[in-house]
Short mmCIF file of C-alpha atoms in Angstrom, two decimals:
data_model
loop_
_atom_site.label_atom_id
_atom_site.label_comp_id
_atom_site.label_asym_id
_atom_site.label_seq_id
_atom_site.Cartn_x
_atom_site.Cartn_y
_atom_site.Cartn_z
CA UNK A 1 23.29 130.72 178.13
CA UNK A 2 21.33 132.61 180.77
CA UNK A 3 18.22 130.46 180.46
CA UNK A 4 20.25 127.33 181.21
CA UNK A 5 21.24 128.64 184.62
CA UNK A 6 18.14 130.43 185.89
CA UNK A 7 18.93 129.35 189.45
CA UNK A 8 21.79 131.86 189.62
CA UNK A 9 20.34 135.24 190.62
CA UNK A 10 23.69 136.97 190.16
CA UNK A 11 24.58 135.65 186.73
CA UNK A 12 27.88 137.19 185.67
CA UNK A 13 28.14 138.80 182.23
CA UNK A 14 31.59 140.40 182.64
CA UNK A 15 35.06 138.99 183.13
CA UNK A 16 36.15 138.35 186.71
CA UNK A 17 39.46 140.19 186.48
CA UNK A 18 37.96 143.63 185.78
CA UNK A 19 35.77 145.60 188.19
CA UNK A 20 32.85 147.90 187.40
CA UNK A 21 35.23 150.84 186.89
CA UNK A 22 37.33 148.90 184.40
CA UNK A 23 40.26 148.43 186.74
CA UNK A 24 42.06 145.13 187.00
CA UNK A 25 41.15 142.80 189.86
CA UNK A 26 44.28 140.95 191.00
CA UNK A 27 43.62 137.22 191.41
CA UNK A 28 44.89 135.37 194.48
CA UNK A 29 43.89 131.73 193.85
CA UNK A 30 43.88 129.28 196.73
CA UNK A 31 46.63 126.66 196.58
CA UNK A 32 45.19 123.61 194.77
CA UNK A 33 45.60 119.99 195.76
CA UNK A 34 44.04 116.69 194.76
CA UNK A 35 44.34 113.85 192.27
CA UNK A 36 43.91 116.01 189.19
CA UNK A 37 46.52 118.47 190.44
CA UNK A 38 48.93 115.61 191.12
CA UNK A 39 48.38 114.36 187.58
CA UNK A 40 49.00 117.86 186.22
CA UNK A 41 52.28 118.03 188.14
CA UNK A 42 53.49 114.83 186.48
CA UNK A 43 52.44 116.04 183.03
CA UNK A 44 54.08 119.42 183.68
CA UNK A 45 57.39 117.88 184.70
CA UNK A 46 57.43 115.76 181.54
CA UNK A 47 56.50 118.62 179.20
CA UNK A 48 58.83 121.17 180.77
CA UNK A 49 61.68 118.67 180.65
CA UNK A 50 61.04 118.17 176.93
CA UNK A 51 60.80 121.94 176.41
CA UNK A 52 64.14 122.73 178.05
CA UNK A 53 65.88 119.66 176.61
CA UNK A 54 64.54 120.26 173.08
CA UNK A 55 67.33 122.59 171.85
CA UNK A 56 69.97 120.04 172.93
CA UNK A 57 68.31 117.08 171.19
CA UNK A 58 69.79 116.30 167.79
CA UNK A 59 68.40 114.03 165.09
CA UNK A 60 70.92 113.15 162.40
CA UNK A 61 72.96 116.16 163.43
CA UNK A 62 70.04 118.59 163.17
CA UNK A 63 67.96 120.14 165.98
CA UNK A 64 64.83 118.39 167.19
CA UNK A 65 62.90 121.58 166.42
CA UNK A 66 64.06 124.97 165.14
CA UNK A 67 62.04 127.81 163.59
CA UNK A 68 64.75 130.10 162.25
CA UNK A 69 62.65 132.83 160.66
CA UNK A 70 65.75 135.02 160.25
CA UNK A 71 67.48 132.59 157.89
CA UNK A 72 64.18 131.11 156.68
CA UNK A 73 65.32 127.69 157.83
CA UNK A 74 62.92 125.38 159.64
CA UNK A 75 63.85 122.06 161.19
CA UNK A 76 61.15 119.65 162.33
CA UNK A 77 62.16 116.29 163.80
CA UNK A 78 65.61 116.64 162.24
CA UNK A 79 64.29 117.36 158.72
CA UNK A 80 65.32 120.68 157.21
CA UNK A 81 62.70 122.74 155.37
CA UNK A 82 63.67 125.75 153.26
CA UNK A 83 61.58 128.52 151.68
CA UNK A 84 61.27 126.28 148.61
CA UNK A 85 59.35 123.85 150.84
CA UNK A 86 57.03 126.54 152.16
CA UNK A 87 53.92 124.88 150.74
CA UNK A 88 54.74 121.73 152.76
CA UNK A 89 55.35 123.82 155.87
CA UNK A 90 52.09 125.74 155.32
CA UNK A 91 50.18 122.51 154.77
CA UNK A 92 51.65 121.14 158.00
CA UNK A 93 50.49 124.23 159.91
CA UNK A 94 46.99 123.95 158.42
CA UNK A 95 46.89 120.27 159.42
CA UNK A 96 47.98 121.21 162.95
CA UNK A 97 45.28 123.89 163.25
CA UNK A 98 42.57 121.54 161.99
CA UNK A 99 43.74 118.98 164.57
CA UNK A 100 43.51 121.66 167.30
CA UNK A 101 39.99 122.55 166.14
CA UNK A 102 38.93 118.89 166.15
CA UNK A 103 40.55 118.31 169.53
CA UNK A 104 38.77 121.37 170.97
CA UNK A 105 35.37 120.38 169.57
CA UNK A 106 35.68 116.96 171.25
CA UNK A 107 37.71 117.61 174.41
CA UNK A 108 37.38 121.36 175.01
CA UNK A 109 40.34 123.37 176.31
CA UNK A 110 42.38 120.48 177.71
CA UNK A 111 45.42 121.93 175.94
CA UNK A 112 45.07 125.22 177.83
CA UNK A 113 44.99 123.69 181.30
CA UNK A 114 47.38 120.80 180.84
CA UNK A 115 49.89 121.50 178.06
CA UNK A 116 50.03 125.20 177.17
CA UNK A 117 53.45 126.66 178.15
CA UNK A 118 51.72 129.75 179.55
CA UNK A 119 49.72 127.65 182.02
CA UNK A 120 52.58 125.28 182.81
CA UNK A 121 54.95 128.07 183.76
CA UNK A 122 52.34 130.25 185.47
CA UNK A 123 50.65 127.60 187.61
CA UNK A 124 53.39 125.03 188.05
CA UNK A 125 56.47 127.24 188.34
CA UNK A 126 55.84 130.91 189.11
CA UNK A 127 52.73 130.33 191.23
CA UNK A 128 54.48 127.59 193.23
CA UNK A 129 57.36 129.96 193.99
CA UNK A 130 54.82 132.56 195.09
CA UNK A 131 53.12 130.10 197.45
CA UNK A 132 56.52 129.11 198.87
CA UNK A 133 57.62 132.70 199.58
CA UNK A 134 54.38 134.56 200.29
CA UNK A 135 52.06 131.79 201.48
CA UNK A 136 48.54 130.84 200.40
CA UNK A 137 45.92 133.23 199.05
CA UNK A 138 45.03 134.90 202.38
CA UNK A 139 48.68 135.49 203.25
CA UNK A 140 49.27 137.00 199.80
CA UNK A 141 46.34 139.40 200.23
CA UNK A 142 47.64 140.49 203.62
CA UNK A 143 51.11 141.02 202.19
CA UNK A 144 49.70 143.12 199.32
CA UNK A 145 47.84 145.39 201.78
CA UNK A 146 50.80 145.60 204.16
CA UNK A 147 52.86 148.82 204.12
CA UNK A 148 56.36 148.56 202.71
CA UNK A 149 58.37 147.21 205.62
CA UNK A 150 61.32 144.86 205.97
CA UNK A 151 59.26 141.68 205.59
CA UNK A 152 57.43 142.86 202.46
CA UNK A 153 60.59 144.15 200.82
CA UNK A 154 62.45 140.93 201.59
CA UNK A 155 59.71 138.66 200.23
CA UNK A 156 59.03 140.72 197.12
CA UNK A 157 62.73 141.11 196.35
CA UNK A 158 63.34 137.36 196.74
CA UNK A 159 60.31 136.44 194.65
CA UNK A 160 61.03 138.79 191.77
CA UNK A 161 64.73 137.91 191.77
CA UNK A 162 63.81 134.27 191.24
CA UNK A 163 61.24 135.31 188.62
CA UNK A 164 63.95 137.21 186.71
CA UNK A 165 66.31 134.22 186.74
CA UNK A 166 63.61 131.87 185.44
CA UNK A 167 62.48 134.41 182.82
CA UNK A 168 66.08 134.67 181.56
CA UNK A 169 66.27 130.87 181.34
CA UNK A 170 62.98 130.73 179.41
CA UNK A 171 64.10 133.57 177.14
CA UNK A 172 67.34 131.80 176.25
CA UNK A 173 65.45 128.55 175.61
CA UNK A 174 62.94 130.30 173.34
CA UNK A 175 65.79 131.95 171.43
CA UNK A 176 67.46 128.53 171.02
CA UNK A 177 64.34 127.30 169.20
CA UNK A 178 64.73 130.22 166.79
CA UNK A 179 68.45 130.36 166.03
CA UNK A 180 69.82 127.11 167.50
CA UNK A 181 71.51 126.33 170.81
CA UNK A 182 75.00 126.73 169.32
CA UNK A 183 74.29 130.32 168.28
CA UNK A 184 72.82 131.12 171.71
CA UNK A 185 75.92 129.70 173.40
CA UNK A 186 78.07 131.82 171.10
CA UNK A 187 76.13 135.01 171.97
CA UNK A 188 76.32 134.25 175.71
CA UNK A 189 80.04 133.48 175.66
CA UNK A 190 81.01 136.61 173.71
CA UNK A 191 80.96 140.27 174.81
CA UNK A 192 77.65 142.01 173.89
CA UNK A 193 79.50 144.24 171.42
CA UNK A 194 80.36 141.18 169.29
CA UNK A 195 76.69 140.43 168.61
CA UNK A 196 74.43 143.32 169.58
CA UNK A 197 71.38 141.98 167.76
CA UNK A 198 71.57 138.64 169.54
CA UNK A 199 72.28 140.25 172.90
CA UNK A 200 69.32 142.63 172.71
CA UNK A 201 67.16 139.79 171.42
CA UNK A 202 67.89 137.72 174.53
CA UNK A 203 67.23 140.74 176.75
CA UNK A 204 63.91 141.40 175.00
CA UNK A 205 62.79 137.77 175.25
CA UNK A 206 63.66 137.62 178.95
CA UNK A 207 61.88 140.91 179.67
CA UNK A 208 58.74 139.78 177.85
CA UNK A 209 58.55 136.50 179.76
CA UNK A 210 59.16 138.25 183.07
CA UNK A 211 56.38 140.74 182.32
CA UNK A 212 53.97 137.98 181.28
CA UNK A 213 54.46 135.78 184.34
CA UNK A 214 55.04 138.48 186.96
CA UNK A 215 52.33 140.96 185.94
CA UNK A 216 50.22 140.00 182.91
CA UNK A 217 49.51 136.46 184.17
CA UNK A 218 45.98 135.17 183.47
CA UNK A 219 45.31 138.18 181.20
CA UNK A 220 47.39 136.42 178.55
CA UNK A 221 44.76 133.65 178.43
CA UNK A 222 41.75 135.93 178.81
CA UNK A 223 42.54 138.93 176.63
CA UNK A 224 45.45 138.03 174.33
CA UNK A 225 45.43 134.35 173.36
CA UNK A 226 43.39 133.88 170.15
CA UNK A 227 42.73 130.25 170.97
CA UNK A 228 40.82 131.24 174.11
CA UNK A 229 38.66 133.55 172.02
CA UNK A 230 38.02 130.85 169.43
CA UNK A 231 36.54 128.45 171.96
CA UNK A 232 33.29 130.42 171.76
CA UNK A 233 32.76 129.19 168.21
CA UNK A 234 34.46 125.80 168.57
CA UNK A 235 32.74 124.40 171.66
CA UNK A 236 29.37 122.72 171.21
CA UNK A 237 26.92 121.06 173.58
CA UNK A 238 28.70 117.72 173.14
CA UNK A 239 32.22 119.06 173.81
CA UNK A 240 33.94 117.76 176.92
CA UNK A 241 34.80 120.45 179.46
CA UNK A 242 34.91 121.12 183.19
CA UNK A 243 31.20 121.22 184.02
CA UNK A 244 29.13 121.90 187.12
CA UNK A 245 26.18 119.49 187.49
CA UNK A 246 23.47 122.08 188.08
CA UNK A 247 20.75 119.41 188.09
CA UNK A 248 22.30 117.71 191.07
CA UNK A 249 23.72 120.80 192.76
CA UNK A 250 20.77 123.23 192.65
CA UNK A 251 19.22 124.86 194.50
CA UNK A 252 22.42 125.49 196.40
CA UNK A 253 22.52 126.51 200.05
CA UNK A 254 24.57 126.44 203.22
CA UNK A 255 24.61 123.17 205.12
CA UNK A 256 23.78 123.16 208.82
CA UNK A 257 24.24 120.39 211.32
CA UNK A 258 21.26 118.03 211.76
CA UNK A 259 19.40 119.81 208.96
CA UNK A 260 17.50 117.73 206.44
CA UNK A 261 18.31 119.10 202.99
CA UNK A 262 15.51 117.53 201.02
CA UNK A 263 14.77 120.86 199.33
CA UNK A 264 18.38 121.66 198.49
CA UNK A 265 20.94 120.37 196.06
CA UNK A 266 24.38 119.02 196.88
CA UNK A 267 26.15 122.37 196.40
CA UNK A 268 26.62 123.98 199.82
CA UNK A 269 27.74 127.28 198.29
CA UNK A 270 31.17 127.19 199.96
CA UNK A 271 32.62 129.09 196.98
CA UNK A 272 35.90 127.16 197.22
CA UNK A 273 35.62 126.45 193.49
CA UNK A 274 35.79 130.23 192.96
CA UNK A 275 38.64 130.75 195.43
CA UNK A 276 40.83 128.09 193.81
CA UNK A 277 40.24 129.22 190.21
CA UNK A 278 43.36 130.85 188.66
CA UNK A 279 41.17 133.09 186.48
CA UNK A 280 38.65 133.97 189.20
CA UNK A 281 35.49 132.56 187.61
CA UNK A 282 32.56 130.72 189.17
CA UNK A 283 32.30 127.46 187.26
CA UNK A 284 28.68 127.20 188.42
CA UNK A 285 27.82 129.87 185.83
CA UNK A 286 28.58 127.39 183.06
CA UNK A 287 31.29 127.29 180.39
CA UNK A 288 33.04 130.64 180.29
CA UNK A 289 35.69 132.38 178.23
CA UNK A 290 38.24 132.38 181.07
CA UNK A 291 38.02 128.69 181.97
CA UNK A 292 41.18 126.86 180.94
CA UNK A 293 40.05 123.41 182.15
CA UNK A 294 42.76 123.26 184.81
CA UNK A 295 40.47 121.04 186.96
CA UNK A 296 41.42 122.81 190.23
CA UNK A 297 37.71 123.31 190.98
CA UNK A 298 37.11 119.57 190.54
CA UNK A 299 39.71 118.71 193.16
CA UNK A 300 38.45 121.17 195.75
CA UNK A 301 34.78 120.28 195.17
CA UNK A 302 35.48 116.54 195.45
CA UNK A 303 37.25 117.21 198.74
CA UNK A 304 34.21 119.08 200.09
CA UNK A 305 31.79 116.38 198.88
CA UNK A 306 33.88 113.73 200.64
CA UNK A 307 33.78 115.68 203.90
CA UNK A 308 29.97 116.05 203.87
CA UNK A 309 29.40 112.43 202.79
CA UNK A 310 28.14 113.28 199.32
CA UNK A 311 29.16 111.61 196.04
CA UNK A 312 32.07 113.26 194.26
CA UNK A 313 31.72 114.57 190.74
CA UNK A 314 29.47 117.57 191.37
CA UNK A 315 32.01 119.37 189.20
CA UNK A 316 33.50 117.00 186.65
CA UNK A 317 34.69 116.61 183.09
CA UNK A 318 31.54 116.16 181.05
CA UNK A 319 29.56 117.70 178.21
CA UNK A 320 26.52 119.91 178.51
CA UNK A 321 24.42 117.26 176.78
CA UNK A 322 25.62 114.59 179.21
CA UNK A 323 24.40 116.63 182.20
CA UNK A 324 21.25 118.15 180.70
CA UNK A 325 19.99 115.18 178.69
CA UNK A 326 22.04 112.25 179.96
CA UNK A 327 23.41 111.74 176.44
CA UNK A 328 27.09 111.16 175.82
CA UNK A 329 27.95 111.78 172.20
CA UNK A 330 31.43 112.32 170.89
CA UNK A 331 31.33 111.40 167.20
CA UNK A 332 28.84 114.02 166.01
CA UNK A 333 28.36 115.16 162.38
CA UNK A 334 30.56 118.18 163.11
CA UNK A 335 33.32 115.94 164.46
CA UNK A 336 32.93 113.65 161.45
CA UNK A 337 33.38 116.60 159.10
CA UNK A 338 36.53 117.85 160.81
CA UNK A 339 37.88 114.28 160.94
CA UNK A 340 37.38 113.87 157.19
CA UNK A 341 39.21 117.13 156.47
CA UNK A 342 42.01 116.19 158.87
CA UNK A 343 42.49 112.76 157.27
CA UNK A 344 42.62 114.33 153.80
CA UNK A 345 45.23 116.86 154.95
CA UNK A 346 47.35 114.17 156.59
CA UNK A 347 47.28 112.10 153.39
CA UNK A 348 48.32 115.12 151.30
CA UNK A 349 51.06 116.04 153.76
CA UNK A 350 52.39 112.47 153.74
CA UNK A 351 52.47 112.42 149.94
CA UNK A 352 54.30 115.76 149.69
CA UNK A 353 56.85 114.92 152.39
CA UNK A 354 57.58 111.44 150.98
CA UNK A 355 58.00 112.80 147.44
CA UNK A 356 60.11 115.77 148.55
CA UNK A 357 63.36 115.95 146.60
CA UNK A 358 66.70 116.14 148.41
CA UNK A 359 67.77 118.92 146.05
CA UNK A 360 66.01 122.02 144.82
CA UNK A 361 67.24 122.95 141.34
CA UNK A 362 66.55 126.15 139.40
CA UNK A 363 67.79 126.45 135.79
CA UNK A 364 67.72 129.66 133.76
CA UNK A 365 69.04 130.46 130.33
CA UNK A 366 71.77 133.10 130.46
CA UNK A 367 70.00 136.44 129.85
CA UNK A 368 70.80 138.27 126.61
CA UNK A 369 72.37 135.26 124.89
CA UNK A 370 70.89 133.48 121.89
CA UNK A 371 71.91 130.09 120.62
CA UNK A 372 75.35 129.47 119.14
CA UNK A 373 76.29 127.30 116.19
CA UNK A 374 79.32 125.11 116.91
CA UNK A 375 81.18 122.39 115.05
CA UNK A 376 79.46 119.29 113.64
CA UNK A 377 76.19 121.19 112.98
CA UNK A 378 75.39 121.44 116.67
CA UNK A 379 73.53 124.19 118.49
CA UNK A 380 74.67 125.37 121.89
CA UNK A 381 72.80 127.18 124.70
CA UNK A 382 74.28 128.54 127.94
CA UNK A 383 72.48 128.11 131.28
CA UNK A 384 72.97 128.93 134.94
CA UNK A 385 71.86 126.56 137.66
CA UNK A 386 71.33 127.04 141.38
CA UNK A 387 71.25 123.94 143.56
CA UNK A 388 70.07 123.85 147.18
CA UNK A 389 70.99 120.86 149.30
CA UNK A 390 68.04 120.07 151.60
CA UNK A 391 69.88 117.27 153.36
CA UNK A 392 72.46 117.28 156.16
CA UNK A 393 75.03 115.40 154.05
CA UNK A 394 77.61 116.74 151.61
CA UNK A 395 77.09 115.46 148.09
CA UNK A 396 78.65 115.63 144.64
CA UNK A 397 76.23 115.78 141.74
CA UNK A 398 76.49 115.88 137.96
CA UNK A 399 74.11 116.77 135.13
CA UNK A 400 72.78 114.66 132.29
CA UNK A 401 70.24 115.17 129.53
CA UNK A 402 67.40 112.73 130.05
CA UNK A 403 65.39 113.05 126.80
CA UNK A 404 68.18 113.66 124.26
CA UNK A 405 70.78 110.90 124.29
CA UNK A 406 72.89 112.61 121.60
CA UNK A 407 72.98 115.88 123.56
CA UNK A 408 76.00 116.93 125.57
CA UNK A 409 76.18 118.87 128.88
CA UNK A 410 79.39 120.50 130.01
CA UNK A 411 79.68 122.25 133.37
CA UNK A 412 82.11 125.16 133.51
CA UNK A 413 84.90 124.32 135.96
CA UNK A 414 84.31 120.57 136.01
CA UNK A 415 81.44 118.17 135.52
CA UNK A 416 80.84 117.57 139.23
CA UNK A 417 79.15 120.16 141.42
CA UNK A 418 79.95 119.99 145.14
CA UNK A 419 77.07 120.69 147.52
CA UNK A 420 77.75 121.18 151.22
CA UNK A 421 75.36 120.10 153.95
CA UNK A 422 72.24 122.33 153.90
CA UNK A 423 74.09 124.60 151.49
CA UNK A 424 73.68 125.88 147.98
CA UNK A 425 75.87 126.08 144.88
CA UNK A 426 75.74 128.00 141.61
CA UNK A 427 77.19 126.85 138.31
CA UNK A 428 77.16 127.62 134.61
CA UNK A 429 76.80 124.88 131.99
CA UNK A 430 76.29 124.50 128.28
CA UNK A 431 74.00 122.16 126.37
CA UNK A 432 74.74 121.09 122.78
CA UNK A 433 72.19 119.39 120.56
CA UNK A 434 72.39 118.32 116.89
CA UNK A 435 70.44 120.77 114.74
CA UNK A 436 68.74 117.83 113.06
CA UNK A 437 66.95 116.89 116.29
CA UNK A 438 65.31 120.28 116.69
CA UNK A 439 61.68 120.82 115.81
CA UNK A 440 61.85 124.61 115.73
CA UNK A 441 63.34 127.59 117.46
CA UNK A 442 61.97 126.55 120.87
CA UNK A 443 62.55 123.02 122.12
CA UNK A 444 61.92 121.36 125.49
CA UNK A 445 64.75 119.55 127.25
CA UNK A 446 64.94 117.79 130.62
CA UNK A 447 68.08 118.10 132.73
CA UNK A 448 68.61 115.40 135.31
CA UNK A 449 70.61 115.91 138.51
CA UNK A 450 72.38 112.70 139.44
CA UNK A 451 74.34 111.53 142.45
CA UNK A 452 76.29 108.64 141.06
CA UNK A 453 73.72 106.73 139.04
CA UNK A 454 70.77 107.86 141.15
CA UNK A 455 68.45 110.48 139.74
CA UNK A 456 67.56 112.84 142.59
CA UNK A 457 65.81 115.61 140.66
CA UNK A 458 65.00 116.75 137.14
CA UNK A 459 64.14 120.12 135.65
CA UNK A 460 62.53 121.02 132.33
CA UNK A 461 63.75 124.08 130.42
CA UNK A 462 63.71 125.52 126.92
CA UNK A 463 66.42 125.15 124.31
CA UNK A 464 66.58 127.78 121.57
CA UNK A 465 67.56 126.99 118.01
CA UNK A 466 67.28 128.46 114.52
CA UNK A 467 63.84 129.05 113.03
CA UNK A 468 62.93 126.40 110.48
CA UNK A 469 60.93 127.53 107.43
CA UNK A 470 58.81 125.05 105.59
#
């Protein structure tokens, strides 16, 4: 990348949040403002409202979204998925990741700056509280260098108290997406001793979120998030990103009154784009690992260009090719390839979801038991069946033989099996077939699971009989 930006004599090849000795450099970004920031505020309010309201939203009596890894129960848009549906869940995750890859190749890290919960909370919640209590960047620096006096203690105590409250709220919300809002309400309303695991889980979640937003901050995006690391292999010359127009802006230089700048570009080297960046980078060095496409540098640069009577857009959302070559290409061969894979995955996912049975049935012959000869020259086998109800409705089901009309199925304890909502049931049943219909000692039969007259699932199994000698 160096050769693309030869105008920069101090090209940076290390991250901005670590100094030469390897110590962390604390970032104090200038308070942003502008049309992009206003748009981000609207998007943030909408997304955060959905995030906090999500656990309370029910679809057909089920949560809007729940990833209960403890009970291996996953609910997406009100549809319950069990471990037996893991292949559908895995296919859905693969489809999501391919979509993210395609989205990144075309639009860069828009997700990071505009929709990622880490950025939303850090920049639109915690950072706003910090500005309100401690002031803008310069005031925050002064406060950090100030000795511990009454003012510093008061401001820091107020800020971190609010941070703790919000972290607790986020922790409880995150836990609700794992175990359900009802379970969280139960844990909160009971003494800790009644549910120690849940209580310590909520404490741990809250502590993690407080640590991330109070201390870790932008390091989560720079050093921890795998998606930020992947952008190095996902972004291409035609990907959209926050870009500095080096052709128009260079060579940069300070602007003086009544000075003709025929030999200079539009960039006046005010460095406001650096001061406003939440990860401390200089966007004029090109696309960098730390850039989350928050567009704060666009707002501040447009404001400066307006004040010096220059066209806005010196920093803008564009691709490298669009600036370097004047070519705007979105549907490239790489994009076409990812699109083809994504369409194929969506088709497969649609087929699997639409053909998904409401019941998961597992039938096993009773271990250690051979066939039995009963009256009327019939052969009997004993089986156990486990049924899992994947729906949110109670249902009564019964069993029938599909491929042997003369065969008889009898369920021990009654012909109907009651299945509770999202529950499972076990039963034992016998199958009797006329010996004359058997082709040997091992025969294939198909057991149908019916609700009323509707076939909702069928399972093939083996039926043992006597060996026939020719």
